[in-house]
Coordinates of C-alpha atoms in Angstrom, one line a residue:
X155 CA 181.4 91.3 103.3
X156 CA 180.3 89.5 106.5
X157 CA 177.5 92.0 107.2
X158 CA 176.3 91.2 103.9
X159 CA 176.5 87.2 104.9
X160 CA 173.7 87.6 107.6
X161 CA 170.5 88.7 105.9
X162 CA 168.6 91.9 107.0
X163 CA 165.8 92.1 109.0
X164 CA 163.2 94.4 107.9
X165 CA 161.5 95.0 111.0
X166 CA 163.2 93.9 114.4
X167 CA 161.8 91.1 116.7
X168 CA 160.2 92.4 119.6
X169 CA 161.2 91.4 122.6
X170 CA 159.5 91.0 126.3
X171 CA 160.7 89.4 129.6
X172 CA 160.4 85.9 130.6
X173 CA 158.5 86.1 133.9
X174 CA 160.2 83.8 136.7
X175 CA 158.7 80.7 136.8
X176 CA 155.7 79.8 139.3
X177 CA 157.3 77.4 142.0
X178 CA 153.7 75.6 142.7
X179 CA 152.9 74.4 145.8
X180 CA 155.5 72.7 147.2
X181 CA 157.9 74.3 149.9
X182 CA 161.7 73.5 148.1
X183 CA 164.6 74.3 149.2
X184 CA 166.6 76.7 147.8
X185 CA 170.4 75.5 146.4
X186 CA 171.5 78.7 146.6
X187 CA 170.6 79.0 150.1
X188 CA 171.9 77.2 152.8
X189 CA 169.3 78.6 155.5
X190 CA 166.3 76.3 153.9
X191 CA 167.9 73.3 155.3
X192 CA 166.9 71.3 158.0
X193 CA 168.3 68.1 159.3
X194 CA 166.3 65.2 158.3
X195 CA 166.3 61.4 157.3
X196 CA 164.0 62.0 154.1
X197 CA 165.5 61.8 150.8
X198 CA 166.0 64.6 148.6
X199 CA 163.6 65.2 145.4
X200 CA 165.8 67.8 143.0
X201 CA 163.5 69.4 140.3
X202 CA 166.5 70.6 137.5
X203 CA 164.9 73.2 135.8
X204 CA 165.3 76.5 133.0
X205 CA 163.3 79.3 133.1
X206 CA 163.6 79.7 129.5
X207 CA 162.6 76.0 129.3
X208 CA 159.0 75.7 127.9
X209 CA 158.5 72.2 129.2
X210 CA 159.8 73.1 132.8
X211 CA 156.9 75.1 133.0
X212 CA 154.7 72.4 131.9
X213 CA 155.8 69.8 133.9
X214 CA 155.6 72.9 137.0
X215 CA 151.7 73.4 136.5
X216 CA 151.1 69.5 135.5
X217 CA 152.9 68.3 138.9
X218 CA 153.5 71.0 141.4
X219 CA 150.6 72.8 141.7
X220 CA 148.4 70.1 142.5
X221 CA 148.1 70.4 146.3
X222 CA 147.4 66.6 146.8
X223 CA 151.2 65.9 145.3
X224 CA 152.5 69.4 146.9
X225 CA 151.5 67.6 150.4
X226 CA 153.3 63.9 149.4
X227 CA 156.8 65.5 148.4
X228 CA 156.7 67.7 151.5
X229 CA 156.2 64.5 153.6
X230 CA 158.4 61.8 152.3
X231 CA 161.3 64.0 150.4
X232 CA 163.3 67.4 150.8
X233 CA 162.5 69.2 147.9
X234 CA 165.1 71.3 146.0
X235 CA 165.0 73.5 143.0
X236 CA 167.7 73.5 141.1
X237 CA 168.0 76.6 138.6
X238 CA 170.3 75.6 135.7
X239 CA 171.4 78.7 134.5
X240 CA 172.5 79.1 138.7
X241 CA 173.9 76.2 139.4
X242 CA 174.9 74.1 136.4
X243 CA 177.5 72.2 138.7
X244 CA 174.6 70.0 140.3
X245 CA 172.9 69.7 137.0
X246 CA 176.2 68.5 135.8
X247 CA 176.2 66.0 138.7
X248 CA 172.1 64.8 139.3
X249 CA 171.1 65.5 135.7
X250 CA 170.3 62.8 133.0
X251 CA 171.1 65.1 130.2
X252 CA 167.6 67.1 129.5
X253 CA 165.9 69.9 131.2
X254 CA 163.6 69.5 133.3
X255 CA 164.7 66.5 135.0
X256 CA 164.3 64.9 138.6
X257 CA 166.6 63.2 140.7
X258 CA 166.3 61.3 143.8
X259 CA 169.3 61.0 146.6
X260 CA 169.9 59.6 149.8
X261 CA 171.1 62.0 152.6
X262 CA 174.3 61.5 151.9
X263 CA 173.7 62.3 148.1
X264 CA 173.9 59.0 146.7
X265 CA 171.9 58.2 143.7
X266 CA 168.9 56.4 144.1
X267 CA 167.2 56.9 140.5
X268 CA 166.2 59.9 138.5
X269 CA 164.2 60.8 135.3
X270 CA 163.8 63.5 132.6
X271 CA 160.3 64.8 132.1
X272 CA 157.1 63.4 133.8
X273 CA 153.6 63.8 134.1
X274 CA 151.1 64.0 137.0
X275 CA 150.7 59.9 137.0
X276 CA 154.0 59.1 136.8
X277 CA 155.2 61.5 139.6
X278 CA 152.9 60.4 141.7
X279 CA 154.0 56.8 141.4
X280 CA 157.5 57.7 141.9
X281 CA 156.6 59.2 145.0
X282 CA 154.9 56.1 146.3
X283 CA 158.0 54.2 145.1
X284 CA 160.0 56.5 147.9
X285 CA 157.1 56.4 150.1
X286 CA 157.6 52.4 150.5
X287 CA 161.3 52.9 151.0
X288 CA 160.8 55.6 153.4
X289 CA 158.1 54.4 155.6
X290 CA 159.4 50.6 155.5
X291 CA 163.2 50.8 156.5
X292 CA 163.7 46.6 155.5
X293 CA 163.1 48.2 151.9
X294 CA 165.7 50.3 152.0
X295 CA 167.7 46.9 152.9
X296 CA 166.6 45.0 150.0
X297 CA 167.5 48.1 147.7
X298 CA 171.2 48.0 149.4
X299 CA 171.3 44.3 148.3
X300 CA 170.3 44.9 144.9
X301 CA 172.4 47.7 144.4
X302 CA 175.4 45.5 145.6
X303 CA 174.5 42.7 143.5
X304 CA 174.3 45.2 140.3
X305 CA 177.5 46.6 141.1
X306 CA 179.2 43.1 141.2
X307 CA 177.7 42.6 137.7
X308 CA 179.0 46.2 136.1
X309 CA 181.4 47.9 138.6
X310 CA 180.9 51.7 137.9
X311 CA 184.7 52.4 136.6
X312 CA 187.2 53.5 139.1
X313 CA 189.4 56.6 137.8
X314 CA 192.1 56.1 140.4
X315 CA 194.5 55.2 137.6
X316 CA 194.7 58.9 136.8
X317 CA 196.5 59.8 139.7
X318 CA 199.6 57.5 139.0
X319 CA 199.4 57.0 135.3
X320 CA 201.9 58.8 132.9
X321 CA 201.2 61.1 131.2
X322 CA 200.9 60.4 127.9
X323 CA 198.4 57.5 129.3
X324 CA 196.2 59.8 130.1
X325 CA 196.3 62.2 127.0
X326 CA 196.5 58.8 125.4
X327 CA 193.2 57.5 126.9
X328 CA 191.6 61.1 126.4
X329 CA 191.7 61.7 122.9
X330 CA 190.8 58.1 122.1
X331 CA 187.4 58.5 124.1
X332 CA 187.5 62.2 122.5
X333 CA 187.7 60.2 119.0
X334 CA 185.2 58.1 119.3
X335 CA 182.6 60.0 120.8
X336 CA 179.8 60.8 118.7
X337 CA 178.9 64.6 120.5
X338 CA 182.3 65.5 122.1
X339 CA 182.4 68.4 123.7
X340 CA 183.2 72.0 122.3
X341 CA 186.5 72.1 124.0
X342 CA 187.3 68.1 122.5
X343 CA 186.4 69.5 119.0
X344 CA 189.2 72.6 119.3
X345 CA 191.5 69.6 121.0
X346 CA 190.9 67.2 117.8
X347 CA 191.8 70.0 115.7
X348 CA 194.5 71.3 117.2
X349 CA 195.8 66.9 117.1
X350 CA 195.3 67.1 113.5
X351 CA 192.7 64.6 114.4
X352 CA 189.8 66.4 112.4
X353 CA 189.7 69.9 110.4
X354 CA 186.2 70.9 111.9
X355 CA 184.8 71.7 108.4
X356 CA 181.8 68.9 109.0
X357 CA 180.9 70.5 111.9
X358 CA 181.2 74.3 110.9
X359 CA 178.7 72.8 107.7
X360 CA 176.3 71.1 110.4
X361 CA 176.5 74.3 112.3
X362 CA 175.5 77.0 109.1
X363 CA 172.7 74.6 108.2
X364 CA 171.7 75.0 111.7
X365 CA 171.6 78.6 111.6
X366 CA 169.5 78.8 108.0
X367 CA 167.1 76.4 109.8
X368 CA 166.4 78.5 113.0
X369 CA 167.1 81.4 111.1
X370 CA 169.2 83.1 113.9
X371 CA 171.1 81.3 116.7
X372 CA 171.4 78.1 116.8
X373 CA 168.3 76.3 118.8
X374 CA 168.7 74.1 121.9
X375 CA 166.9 70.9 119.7
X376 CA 170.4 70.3 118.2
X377 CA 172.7 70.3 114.9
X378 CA 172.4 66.6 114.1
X379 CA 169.1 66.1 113.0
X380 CA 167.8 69.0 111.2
X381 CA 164.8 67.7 109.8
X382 CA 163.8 66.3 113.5
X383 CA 161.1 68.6 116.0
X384 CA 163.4 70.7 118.0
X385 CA 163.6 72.5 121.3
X386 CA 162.9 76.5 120.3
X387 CA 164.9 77.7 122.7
X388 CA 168.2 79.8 122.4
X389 CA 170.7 79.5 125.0
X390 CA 173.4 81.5 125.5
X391 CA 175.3 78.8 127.3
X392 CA 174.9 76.7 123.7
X393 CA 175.6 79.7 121.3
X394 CA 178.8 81.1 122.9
X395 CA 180.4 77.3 123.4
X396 CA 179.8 76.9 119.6
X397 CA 180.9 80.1 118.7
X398 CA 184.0 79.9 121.0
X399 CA 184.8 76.3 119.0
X400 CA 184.2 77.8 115.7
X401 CA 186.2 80.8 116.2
X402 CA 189.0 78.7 117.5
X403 CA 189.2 76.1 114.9
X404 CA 189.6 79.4 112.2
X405 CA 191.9 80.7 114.0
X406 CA 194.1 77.6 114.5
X407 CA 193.6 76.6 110.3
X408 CA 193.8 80.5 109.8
X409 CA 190.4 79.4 107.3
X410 CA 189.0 82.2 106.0
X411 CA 185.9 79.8 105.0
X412 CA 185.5 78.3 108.9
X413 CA 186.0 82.3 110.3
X414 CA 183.2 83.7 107.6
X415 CA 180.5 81.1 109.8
X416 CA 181.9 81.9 112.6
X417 CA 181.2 85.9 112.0
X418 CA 178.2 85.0 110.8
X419 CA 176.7 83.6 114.0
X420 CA 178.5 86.2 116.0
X421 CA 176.2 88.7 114.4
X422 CA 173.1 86.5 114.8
X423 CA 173.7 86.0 118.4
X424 CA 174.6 89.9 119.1
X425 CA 171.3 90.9 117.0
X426 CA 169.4 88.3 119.4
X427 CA 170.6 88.1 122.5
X428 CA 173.3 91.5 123.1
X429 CA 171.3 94.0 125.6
X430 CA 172.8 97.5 125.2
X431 CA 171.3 98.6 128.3
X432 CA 173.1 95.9 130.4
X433 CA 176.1 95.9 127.9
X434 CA 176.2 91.8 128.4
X435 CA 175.0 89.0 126.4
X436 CA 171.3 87.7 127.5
X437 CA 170.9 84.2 129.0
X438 CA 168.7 83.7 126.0
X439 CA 165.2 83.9 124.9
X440 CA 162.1 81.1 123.8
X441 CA 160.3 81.4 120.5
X442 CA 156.7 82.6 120.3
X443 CA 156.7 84.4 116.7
X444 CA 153.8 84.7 114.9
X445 CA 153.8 83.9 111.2
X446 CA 155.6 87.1 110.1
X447 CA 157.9 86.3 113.4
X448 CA 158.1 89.4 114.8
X449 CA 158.4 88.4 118.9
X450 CA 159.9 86.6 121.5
X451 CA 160.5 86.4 125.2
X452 CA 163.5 87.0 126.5
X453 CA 165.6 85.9 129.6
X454 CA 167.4 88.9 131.0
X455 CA 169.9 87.1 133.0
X456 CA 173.7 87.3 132.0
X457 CA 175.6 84.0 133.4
X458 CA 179.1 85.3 133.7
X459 CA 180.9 82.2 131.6
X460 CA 179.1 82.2 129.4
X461 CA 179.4 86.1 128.4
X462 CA 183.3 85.4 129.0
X463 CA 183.3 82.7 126.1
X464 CA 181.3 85.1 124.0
X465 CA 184.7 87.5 125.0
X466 CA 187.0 84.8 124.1
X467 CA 185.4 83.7 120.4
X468 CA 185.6 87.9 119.5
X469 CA 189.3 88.1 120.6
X470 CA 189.7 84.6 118.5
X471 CA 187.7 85.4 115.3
X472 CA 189.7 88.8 115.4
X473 CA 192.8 86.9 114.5
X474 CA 191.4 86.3 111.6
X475 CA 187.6 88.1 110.7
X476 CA 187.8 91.2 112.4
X477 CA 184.2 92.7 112.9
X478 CA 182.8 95.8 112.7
X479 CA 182.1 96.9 116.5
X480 CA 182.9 93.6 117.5
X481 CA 185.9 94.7 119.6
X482 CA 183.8 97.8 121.1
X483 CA 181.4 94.7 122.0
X484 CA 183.9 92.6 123.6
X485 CA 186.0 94.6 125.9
X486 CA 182.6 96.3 126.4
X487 CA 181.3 93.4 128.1
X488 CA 184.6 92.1 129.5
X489 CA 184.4 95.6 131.3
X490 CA 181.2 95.4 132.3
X491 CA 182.0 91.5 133.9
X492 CA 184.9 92.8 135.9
X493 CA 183.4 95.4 137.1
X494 CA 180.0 93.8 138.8
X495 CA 181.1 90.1 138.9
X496 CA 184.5 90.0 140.4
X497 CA 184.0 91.0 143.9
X498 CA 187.3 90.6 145.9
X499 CA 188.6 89.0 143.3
X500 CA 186.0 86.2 143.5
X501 CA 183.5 85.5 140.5
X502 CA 179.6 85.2 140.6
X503 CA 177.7 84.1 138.9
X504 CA 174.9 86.3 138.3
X505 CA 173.9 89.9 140.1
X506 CA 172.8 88.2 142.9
X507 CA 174.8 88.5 146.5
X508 CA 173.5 84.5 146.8
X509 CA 175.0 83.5 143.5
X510 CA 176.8 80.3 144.4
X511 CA 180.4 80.7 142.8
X512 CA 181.2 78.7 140.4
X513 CA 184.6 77.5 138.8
X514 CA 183.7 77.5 135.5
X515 CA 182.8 80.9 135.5
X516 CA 185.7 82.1 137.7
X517 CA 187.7 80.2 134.7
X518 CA 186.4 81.5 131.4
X519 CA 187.0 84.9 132.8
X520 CA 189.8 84.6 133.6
X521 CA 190.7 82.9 130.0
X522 CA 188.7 85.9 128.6
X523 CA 190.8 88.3 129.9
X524 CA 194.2 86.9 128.7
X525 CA 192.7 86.1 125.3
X526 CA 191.9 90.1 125.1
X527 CA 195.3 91.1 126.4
X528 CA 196.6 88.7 123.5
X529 CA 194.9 90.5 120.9
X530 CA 194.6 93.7 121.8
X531 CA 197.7 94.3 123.7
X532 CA 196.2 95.7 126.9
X533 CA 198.7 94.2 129.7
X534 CA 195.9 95.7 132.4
X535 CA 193.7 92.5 131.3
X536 CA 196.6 89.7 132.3
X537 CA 196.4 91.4 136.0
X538 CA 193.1 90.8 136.2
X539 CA 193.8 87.2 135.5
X540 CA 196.1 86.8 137.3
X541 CA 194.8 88.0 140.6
X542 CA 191.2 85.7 139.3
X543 CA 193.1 82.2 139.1
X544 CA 195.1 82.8 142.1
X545 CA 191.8 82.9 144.2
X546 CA 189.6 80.5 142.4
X547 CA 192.5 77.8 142.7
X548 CA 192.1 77.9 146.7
X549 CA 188.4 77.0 146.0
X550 CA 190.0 73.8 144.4
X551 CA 190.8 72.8 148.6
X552 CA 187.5 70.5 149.6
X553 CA 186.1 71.5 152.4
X554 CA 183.8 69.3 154.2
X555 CA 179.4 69.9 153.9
X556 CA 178.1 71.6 156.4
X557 CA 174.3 72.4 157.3
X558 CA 173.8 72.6 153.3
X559 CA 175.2 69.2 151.5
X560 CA 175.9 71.4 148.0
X561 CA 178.6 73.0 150.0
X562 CA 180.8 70.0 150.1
X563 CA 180.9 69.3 146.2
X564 CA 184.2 69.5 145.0
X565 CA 184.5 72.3 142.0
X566 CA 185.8 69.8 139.7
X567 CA 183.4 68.4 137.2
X568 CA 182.5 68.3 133.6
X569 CA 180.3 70.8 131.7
X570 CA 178.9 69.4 128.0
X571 CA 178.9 72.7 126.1
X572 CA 182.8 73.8 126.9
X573 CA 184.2 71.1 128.9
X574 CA 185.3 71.4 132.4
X575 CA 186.3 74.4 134.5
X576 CA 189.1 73.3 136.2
X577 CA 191.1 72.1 132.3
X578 CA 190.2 75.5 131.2
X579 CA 191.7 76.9 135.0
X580 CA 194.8 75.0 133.7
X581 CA 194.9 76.3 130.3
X582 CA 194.9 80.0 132.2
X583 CA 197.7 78.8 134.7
X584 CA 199.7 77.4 131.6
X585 CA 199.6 80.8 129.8
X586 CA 200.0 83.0 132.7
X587 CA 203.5 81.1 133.4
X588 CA 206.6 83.7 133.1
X589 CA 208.6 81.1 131.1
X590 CA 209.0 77.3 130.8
X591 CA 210.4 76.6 134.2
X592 CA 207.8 77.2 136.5
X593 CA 207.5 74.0 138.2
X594 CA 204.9 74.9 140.6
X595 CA 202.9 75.5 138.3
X596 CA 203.0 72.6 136.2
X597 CA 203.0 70.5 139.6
X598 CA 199.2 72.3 140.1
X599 CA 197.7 71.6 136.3
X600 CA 198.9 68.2 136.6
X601 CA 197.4 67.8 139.9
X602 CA 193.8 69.5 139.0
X603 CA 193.7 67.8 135.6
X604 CA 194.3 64.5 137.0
X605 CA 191.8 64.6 139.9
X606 CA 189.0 65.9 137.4
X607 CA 189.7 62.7 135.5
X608 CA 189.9 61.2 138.6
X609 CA 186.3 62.0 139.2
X610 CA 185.1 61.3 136.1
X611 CA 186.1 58.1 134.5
X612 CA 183.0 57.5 132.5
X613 CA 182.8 60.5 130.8
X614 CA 186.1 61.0 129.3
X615 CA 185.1 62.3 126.2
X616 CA 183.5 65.4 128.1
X617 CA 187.2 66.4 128.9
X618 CA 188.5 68.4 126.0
X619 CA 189.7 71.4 128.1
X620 CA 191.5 68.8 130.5
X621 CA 193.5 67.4 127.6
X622 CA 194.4 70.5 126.0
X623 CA 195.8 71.7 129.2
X624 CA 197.7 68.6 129.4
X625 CA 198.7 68.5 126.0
X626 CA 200.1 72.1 126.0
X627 CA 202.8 71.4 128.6
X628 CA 206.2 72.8 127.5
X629 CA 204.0 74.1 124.1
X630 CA 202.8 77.3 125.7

């Protein structure tokens, strides 16, 4: 019945590589890297991009190939590129909420101002913007003052409540910032339905519209205004966060209704973006169809969380819309991640022996491979979690930045497509618990949950996976 729900395709799309994007003229810096840097007083230009993005590689011939700008960043800035599908932590952090973006920081990564898209003309006069501060030191003064002045007019919020508040306060606080957000989080959405704050059928409606107006995935443009011009591409990242949330929410109402949309854009994503020869999910692909639609180029890439939430929403929907194949699928690929990304018992990102590790990733896998032990009853699977959270919680420890500043980020931080790493690291820690009394570990959720709210006062309502983990004390 569910095979029948997604339409047939008489002829399949054909599909062909993205080719890495063309980095210009300008010498960056690689984030992934730490042997680009060089000491230096210059600020530091970040260039957030997506391969699969179609603007990114507008805005990379537009700006950086001219040689004129090339020069001007390489003298007043430290240029870095910032992949986004690498390292979403620091597009997280320096990103205004679009790809591409730029940001601009001090040397000790403070924020001096940043922007989505621009043009040749308008790079160019941000870079003699810098240029005045750089070359002009009283500037840089008068920028100090006015930044003090601003901050005496609208303090940026301080989240050093979280560490001594109750907590109720801060599940209290959470889910009313959850409630009144207007795009919460995939991980808020599960949390309000699991509240009996909301029943998710709105959304799982805005989400089947979605997929009849892309006809296949959902699209990067967005699910709340259909009728708008929307971004062609298909992520991965955006697919298996739904997908997770929708499978969730059936399987927590047990709705037959909510788990039939849910199979149905399991099958859409597996026909689009599932690479037998890989046995992973794709990072996704941008549309260049031709009337009849018959092609696209894809990104062969296979981030590790987000193939791990595509594990996760199978187990889920199996509860309650099992799938032809779509068990062979998911321990297929759950397989596959264990065997290539989990070195030492450490998760990376990507195939790539530079692939900055990353806590979400380390924690969706980890989540992954209890969900599949849960319903499929191999005990082999809660090992392998086991032995992944117990390392990935010593990365938790800051340690201070050394030659490369990225180093010194903490790991806790907020994601907007499944919510942050480290409540989702609790949610593993919480089920992994041999019974109620485990104190220590309680003691380390609370701790983790309460420094990622800590860090992130003004986005609250991008912490669903911290306040289910703190809502599911003494429920697990």
């Amino acid at each position: 019945m569910v095979l029948c729900a997604c339409e047939a395709r008489t002829e399949p799309k054909k599909r062909e590589a993205i080719s890495p994007a063309d980095r210009g003229s300008v010498s960056w810096l690689d984030s992934e890297d730490s042997s680009t840097w060089t000491e230096s007083d210059r600020p530091f230009l970040l260039f957030l991009h997506a391969e699969r993005s179609p603007w990114s590689r507008l805005m990379i011939q537009d700006v950086f190939t001219d040689q004129e700008v090339a020069r001007e960043i390489g003298r007043i800035t430290r240029p870095v590129w910032i992949d986004a599908d690498l390292r979403p932590d620091l597009v997280d952090r320096f990103g205004l909420g679009s790809i591409p973006g730029l940001g601009v920081l001090t040397r000790d990564l403070t924020w001096i101002t940043g922007s989505g898209f621009m043009g040749r003309e308008d790079v160019v006069d941000l870079l003699r913007r810098i240029r005045i501060l750089h070359d002009i030191p009283e500037r840089r003064t008068d920028l100090e003052r006015a930044r003090a002045r601003l901050l005496r007019r609208r303090p940026i919020p301080s989240g050093a409540w979280a560490r001594t508040a109750t907590r109720s306060d801060i599940l209290s606080r959470l889910s009313g910032a959850v409630d009144a957000a207007d795009h919460p989080s995939i991980e808020a959405r599960l949390w309000s339905v699991e509240r009996g704050a909301s029943d998710g059928g709105a959304w799982a409606e805005a989400i089947r519209k979605g997929m009849d107006a892309a006809d296949g995935p959902i699209v990067d443009g967005g699910l709340d205004d259909l009728a708008a011009e929307r971004d062609p591409t298909v992520s991965l990242a955006r697919n298996a966060g739904i997908l997770y949330g929708l499978a969730g929410i059936a399987a927590n109402r047990q709705s037959e209704e909510l788990a039939s949309v849910a199979a149905q854009l399991y099958l859409r994503v597996t026909e689009r973006l599932y690479d037998e020869a890989s046995g992973l999910f794709l990072a996704g692909d941008v549309s260049t169809a031709d009337s009849s639609g018959t092609a696209y180029k894809v990104d062969l890439r296979t981030p590790t969380a987000e193939n791990a939430l595509m594990v996760s929403a199978i187990c889920l929907l199996e509860t309650v819309r099992p799938i032809e194949d779509s068990r062979v699928v998911g321990l297929g690929v759950l397989d596959r991640l264990i065997a290539i990304r989990l070195v030492d018992d450490t998760v990376v990102r990507v195939d790539s022996i530079r692939s900055a590790p990353q806590i979400a990733d380390a924690a969706h896998l980890a989540r992954a491979c209890i969900d599949a032990a849960a319903a499929f009853g191999d005990d082999r699977y809660r090992q392998t979690a086991r032995s992944i959270i117990d390392r990935a919680t010593e990365s938790l420890v800051r340690t201070e930045a050394g030659v490369n500043p990225w180093e010194g980020f903490h790991p806790i931080g907020a994601d907007n497509l499944y919510g942050s790493g480290v409540g989702v690291m609790g949610q593993v820690l919480l089920r992994l618990r041999v019974d109620d009394s485990d104190e220590s570990t309680e003691a380390l959720v609370d701790q983790v949950c309460r420094e990622a709210v800590a860090r992130e006062p003004e986005r609250l309502a991008r912490l669903g996976a911290v306040g289910r983990s703190l809502d599911s004390f003494g429920r697990e």
